[in-house]
C-alpha cells in the first residue's frame, strides 16, 4: 500500500509538472483529487483496512493529498503569472491616441434668455423671487381683482386640481404673495420668473410656458417710471435702435393697462411676415397696479402706487433667435438644442 501511494504521488507530480495549460491542470486535479479521483478513492477505502494500517495509510494519503493540492495551486499561479506577463508585453496602450470625447450638454435656449432677462432687471435694482406653480385660486384670480364669475377668466383656461387649487395661469399671483411679505416696507421692486400653465396647445401656444413678472411699488411710482424702465429693458434685449409703443389694453389687475410693442426685430419696422406687415411686435402686458390689488397685498392705495408687467419668455426667445415654432423648445431635438 505504501508503495502504491508513493507511485501515485510520483505519477501525479510528473503530470502536474508536464501540464501545458490551466485546462489540463484542471483535468489532473479531477483525476487525482476529484470525487472519483485516485487519492479520494484510497481515502474512501480506509474503512476496509485494519486499524493499524488504516492510521498509517490515512496519514500518508492525507499528506499526499495536501502536497498535491499545493503543487497544483503553485502551477496554476505559474500559468497566471505567465498570462499576465504575456499581456503586459503584447497589449500596448498608446497614450497619445485621442480620447473618447465627453459629450457636454448645452444650456437650453429658454434658460439662456431667462437669465439674460433677469440680469437686465437685476441691473435696474430689481430682486428675483419665486412663487408656487400649484397655486390657490385666491392668488391666481381673486386677489388680482378677478372674481369667480369674471369674464377675464376665459382668457386663461386653467388646469384645476381642486376647486380652490390650480396650476397658475400666470406669474401675477406672485405679486400679492410678495406684497403680503414686504408690507409695509417700500419700495417693492421684484421680478418673478417661472413656469405657467394654460389649456392651450398649438404652434404658438404650449400648455406650459414661462413668464417673467415685474412689480415696482413705492410712494410715487408713476406711469412714466413704467414706460422708462420697460423702454430701457427693450433696448437692452433687442438693441438700442429698437422703438417701443404702448397701446391701451385691459387687465383686471392693472388700471390703466397697456401692452408694449417693439419695432419688428426682423424687418426693423417696414413690415414682414413675422409682424404681419404691421412693423410692430407685442411683447408684454403692463399697467399701474389696481387699487384692489394693492389692498389685497396689504398696502393703502391712497399712500402708494406701483406698476406691474408680465412677459412670455418663449415669445422673446423666438424673436431673439428667429424661431418660428414654439414647440421646438420642448421637442428635445439635439439638432435644435445644440445650436445655442
Ligand atoms: N398676467 C398677465 C398675463 O399673463 C400679464 C400682465 C402682468 C399684465 C402684469 C399686466 C400686469 O397675460
PDB file of N, CA and C in Angstrom, residues 36-74:
ATOM      1  N   UNK A  36     -14.212  11.152  -7.708  1.00  0.00           N
ATOM      2  CA  UNK A  36     -13.878   9.753  -8.023  1.00  0.00           C
ATOM      3  C   UNK A  36     -12.385   9.620  -8.300  1.00  0.00           C
ATOM      4  N   UNK A  37     -11.627  10.595  -7.857  1.00  0.00           N
ATOM      5  CA  UNK A  37     -10.185  10.601  -8.126  1.00  0.00           C
ATOM      6  C   UNK A  37      -9.449   9.499  -7.395  1.00  0.00           C
ATOM      7  N   UNK A  38      -8.215   9.254  -7.815  1.00  0.00           N
ATOM      8  CA  UNK A  38      -7.456   8.111  -7.295  1.00  0.00           C
ATOM      9  C   UNK A  38      -7.154   8.245  -5.803  1.00  0.00           C
ATOM     10  N   UNK A  39      -6.745   9.425  -5.394  1.00  0.00           N
ATOM     11  CA  UNK A  39      -6.437   9.597  -3.967  1.00  0.00           C
ATOM     12  C   UNK A  39      -7.706   9.565  -3.144  1.00  0.00           C
ATOM     13  N   UNK A  40      -8.744  10.210  -3.660  1.00  0.00           N
ATOM     14  CA  UNK A  40     -10.024  10.212  -2.974  1.00  0.00           C
ATOM     15  C   UNK A  40     -10.508   8.776  -2.745  1.00  0.00           C
ATOM     16  N   UNK A  41     -10.310   7.926  -3.746  1.00  0.00           N
ATOM     17  CA  UNK A  41     -10.773   6.537  -3.630  1.00  0.00           C
ATOM     18  C   UNK A  41     -10.038   5.811  -2.503  1.00  0.00           C
ATOM     19  N   UNK A  42      -8.729   6.070  -2.427  1.00  0.00           N
ATOM     20  CA  UNK A  42      -7.967   5.425  -1.353  1.00  0.00           C
ATOM     21  C   UNK A  42      -8.505   5.854   0.007  1.00  0.00           C
ATOM     22  N   UNK A  43      -8.720   7.169   0.145  1.00  0.00           N
ATOM     23  CA  UNK A  43      -9.215   7.675   1.425  1.00  0.00           C
ATOM     24  C   UNK A  43     -10.554   7.052   1.759  1.00  0.00           C
ATOM     25  N   UNK A  44     -11.371   6.874   0.725  1.00  0.00           N
ATOM     26  CA  UNK A  44     -12.695   6.320   0.962  1.00  0.00           C
ATOM     27  C   UNK A  44     -12.598   4.828   1.344  1.00  0.00           C
ATOM     28  N   UNK A  45     -11.537   4.162   0.834  1.00  0.00           N
ATOM     29  CA  UNK A  45     -11.374   2.728   1.119  1.00  0.00           C
ATOM     30  C   UNK A  45     -10.779   2.431   2.493  1.00  0.00           C
ATOM     31  N   UNK A  46     -10.387   3.484   3.225  1.00  0.00           N
ATOM     32  CA  UNK A  46      -9.709   3.299   4.513  1.00  0.00           C
ATOM     33  C   UNK A  46     -10.510   2.436   5.490  1.00  0.00           C
ATOM     34  N   UNK A  47     -11.817   2.583   5.436  1.00  0.00           N
ATOM     35  CA  UNK A  47     -12.650   1.919   6.422  1.00  0.00           C
ATOM     36  C   UNK A  47     -12.545   0.389   6.315  1.00  0.00           C
ATOM     37  N   UNK A  48     -12.083  -0.098   5.148  1.00  0.00           N
ATOM     38  CA  UNK A  48     -11.980  -1.547   4.976  1.00  0.00           C
ATOM     39  C   UNK A  48     -10.658  -2.103   5.512  1.00  0.00           C
ATOM     40  N   UNK A  49      -9.725  -1.238   5.863  1.00  0.00           N
ATOM     41  CA  UNK A  49      -8.411  -1.714   6.341  1.00  0.00           C
ATOM     42  C   UNK A  49      -8.461  -1.994   7.841  1.00  0.00           C
ATOM     43  N   UNK A  50      -7.473  -2.777   8.311  1.00  0.00           N
ATOM     44  CA  UNK A  50      -7.443  -2.999   9.760  1.00  0.00           C
ATOM     45  C   UNK A  50      -6.872  -1.756  10.429  1.00  0.00           C
ATOM     46  N   UNK A  51      -7.222  -1.535  11.691  1.00  0.00           N
ATOM     47  CA  UNK A  51      -6.969  -0.244  12.361  1.00  0.00           C
ATOM     48  C   UNK A  51      -5.535   0.244  12.271  1.00  0.00           C
ATOM     49  N   UNK A  52      -4.557  -0.616  12.397  1.00  0.00           N
ATOM     50  CA  UNK A  52      -3.151  -0.177  12.382  1.00  0.00           C
ATOM     51  C   UNK A  52      -2.785   0.392  11.023  1.00  0.00           C
ATOM     52  N   UNK A  53      -3.109  -0.388  10.027  1.00  0.00           N
ATOM     53  CA  UNK A  53      -2.810   0.043   8.658  1.00  0.00           C
ATOM     54  C   UNK A  53      -3.590   1.317   8.319  1.00  0.00           C
ATOM     55  N   UNK A  54      -4.820   1.318   8.815  1.00  0.00           N
ATOM     56  CA  UNK A  54      -5.703   2.448   8.499  1.00  0.00           C
ATOM     57  C   UNK A  54      -5.060   3.791   8.888  1.00  0.00           C
ATOM     58  N   UNK A  55      -4.485   3.848  10.101  1.00  0.00           N
ATOM     59  CA  UNK A  55      -3.879   5.088  10.555  1.00  0.00           C
ATOM     60  C   UNK A  55      -2.714   5.504   9.667  1.00  0.00           C
ATOM     61  N   UNK A  56      -1.832   4.521   9.395  1.00  0.00           N
ATOM     62  CA  UNK A  56      -0.640   4.820   8.597  1.00  0.00           C
ATOM     63  C   UNK A  56      -1.010   5.271   7.196  1.00  0.00           C
ATOM     64  N   UNK A  57      -1.874   4.483   6.550  1.00  0.00           N
ATOM     65  CA  UNK A  57      -2.257   4.813   5.178  1.00  0.00           C
ATOM     66  C   UNK A  57      -3.047   6.132   5.159  1.00  0.00           C
ATOM     67  N   UNK A  58      -3.893   6.274   6.158  1.00  0.00           N
ATOM     68  CA  UNK A  58      -4.670   7.521   6.235  1.00  0.00           C
ATOM     69  C   UNK A  58      -3.775   8.731   6.287  1.00  0.00           C
ATOM     70  N   UNK A  59      -2.784   8.693   7.183  1.00  0.00           N
ATOM     71  CA  UNK A  59      -1.879   9.851   7.305  1.00  0.00           C
ATOM     72  C   UNK A  59      -1.125  10.100   6.009  1.00  0.00           C
ATOM     73  N   UNK A  60      -0.600   8.990   5.454  1.00  0.00           N
ATOM     74  CA  UNK A  60       0.208   9.138   4.239  1.00  0.00           C
ATOM     75  C   UNK A  60      -0.613   9.706   3.089  1.00  0.00           C
ATOM     76  N   UNK A  61      -1.834   9.186   2.924  1.00  0.00           N
ATOM     77  CA  UNK A  61      -2.596   9.666   1.773  1.00  0.00           C
ATOM     78  C   UNK A  61      -3.110  11.093   1.996  1.00  0.00           C
ATOM     79  N   UNK A  62      -3.380  11.444   3.255  1.00  0.00           N
ATOM     80  CA  UNK A  62      -3.761  12.837   3.508  1.00  0.00           C
ATOM     81  C   UNK A  62      -2.616  13.789   3.201  1.00  0.00           C
ATOM     82  N   UNK A  63      -1.378  13.358   3.586  1.00  0.00           N
ATOM     83  CA  UNK A  63      -0.212  14.199   3.285  1.00  0.00           C
ATOM     84  C   UNK A  63      -0.063  14.351   1.771  1.00  0.00           C
ATOM     85  N   UNK A  64      -0.226  13.199   1.094  1.00  0.00           N
ATOM     86  CA  UNK A  64      -0.112  13.214  -0.365  1.00  0.00           C
ATOM     87  C   UNK A  64      -1.143  14.168  -0.974  1.00  0.00           C
ATOM     88  N   UNK A  65      -2.348  14.110  -0.437  1.00  0.00           N
ATOM     89  CA  UNK A  65      -3.412  14.964  -0.940  1.00  0.00           C
ATOM     90  C   UNK A  65      -3.035  16.444  -0.750  1.00  0.00           C
ATOM     91  N   UNK A  66      -2.574  16.799   0.463  1.00  0.00           N
ATOM     92  CA  UNK A  66      -2.190  18.187   0.724  1.00  0.00           C
ATOM     93  C   UNK A  66      -1.057  18.639  -0.191  1.00  0.00           C
ATOM     94  N   UNK A  67      -0.043  17.767  -0.310  1.00  0.00           N
ATOM     95  CA  UNK A  67       1.106  18.130  -1.153  1.00  0.00           C
ATOM     96  C   UNK A  67       0.659  18.384  -2.593  1.00  0.00           C
ATOM     97  N   UNK A  68      -0.189  17.480  -3.066  1.00  0.00           N
ATOM     98  CA  UNK A  68      -0.620  17.594  -4.460  1.00  0.00           C
ATOM     99  C   UNK A  68      -1.448  18.870  -4.662  1.00  0.00           C
ATOM    100  N   UNK A  69      -2.316  19.171  -3.704  1.00  0.00           N
ATOM    101  CA  UNK A  69      -3.106  20.397  -3.813  1.00  0.00           C
ATOM    102  C   UNK A  69      -2.197  21.614  -3.898  1.00  0.00           C
ATOM    103  N   UNK A  70      -1.178  21.640  -3.052  1.00  0.00           N
ATOM    104  CA  UNK A  70      -0.235  22.762  -3.065  1.00  0.00           C
ATOM    105  C   UNK A  70       0.488  22.865  -4.400  1.00  0.00           C
ATOM    106  N   UNK A  71       0.894  21.714  -4.876  1.00  0.00           N
ATOM    107  CA  UNK A  71       1.633  21.678  -6.140  1.00  0.00           C
ATOM    108  C   UNK A  71       0.782  22.218  -7.289  1.00  0.00           C
ATOM    109  N   UNK A  72      -0.474  21.741  -7.299  1.00  0.00           N
ATOM    110  CA  UNK A  72      -1.382  22.181  -8.377  1.00  0.00           C
ATOM    111  C   UNK A  72      -1.632  23.692  -8.281  1.00  0.00           C
ATOM    112  N   UNK A  73      -1.855  24.164  -7.061  1.00  0.00           N
ATOM    113  CA  UNK A  73      -2.107  25.599  -6.893  1.00  0.00           C
ATOM    114  C   UNK A  73      -0.894  26.412  -7.357  1.00  0.00           C
ATOM    115  N   UNK A  74       0.298  25.936  -7.014  1.00  0.00           N
ATOM    116  CA  UNK A  74       1.512  26.637  -7.431  1.00  0.00           C
ATOM    117  C   UNK A  74       1.606  26.692  -8.952  1.00  0.00           C
TER     118      UNK A  74
END
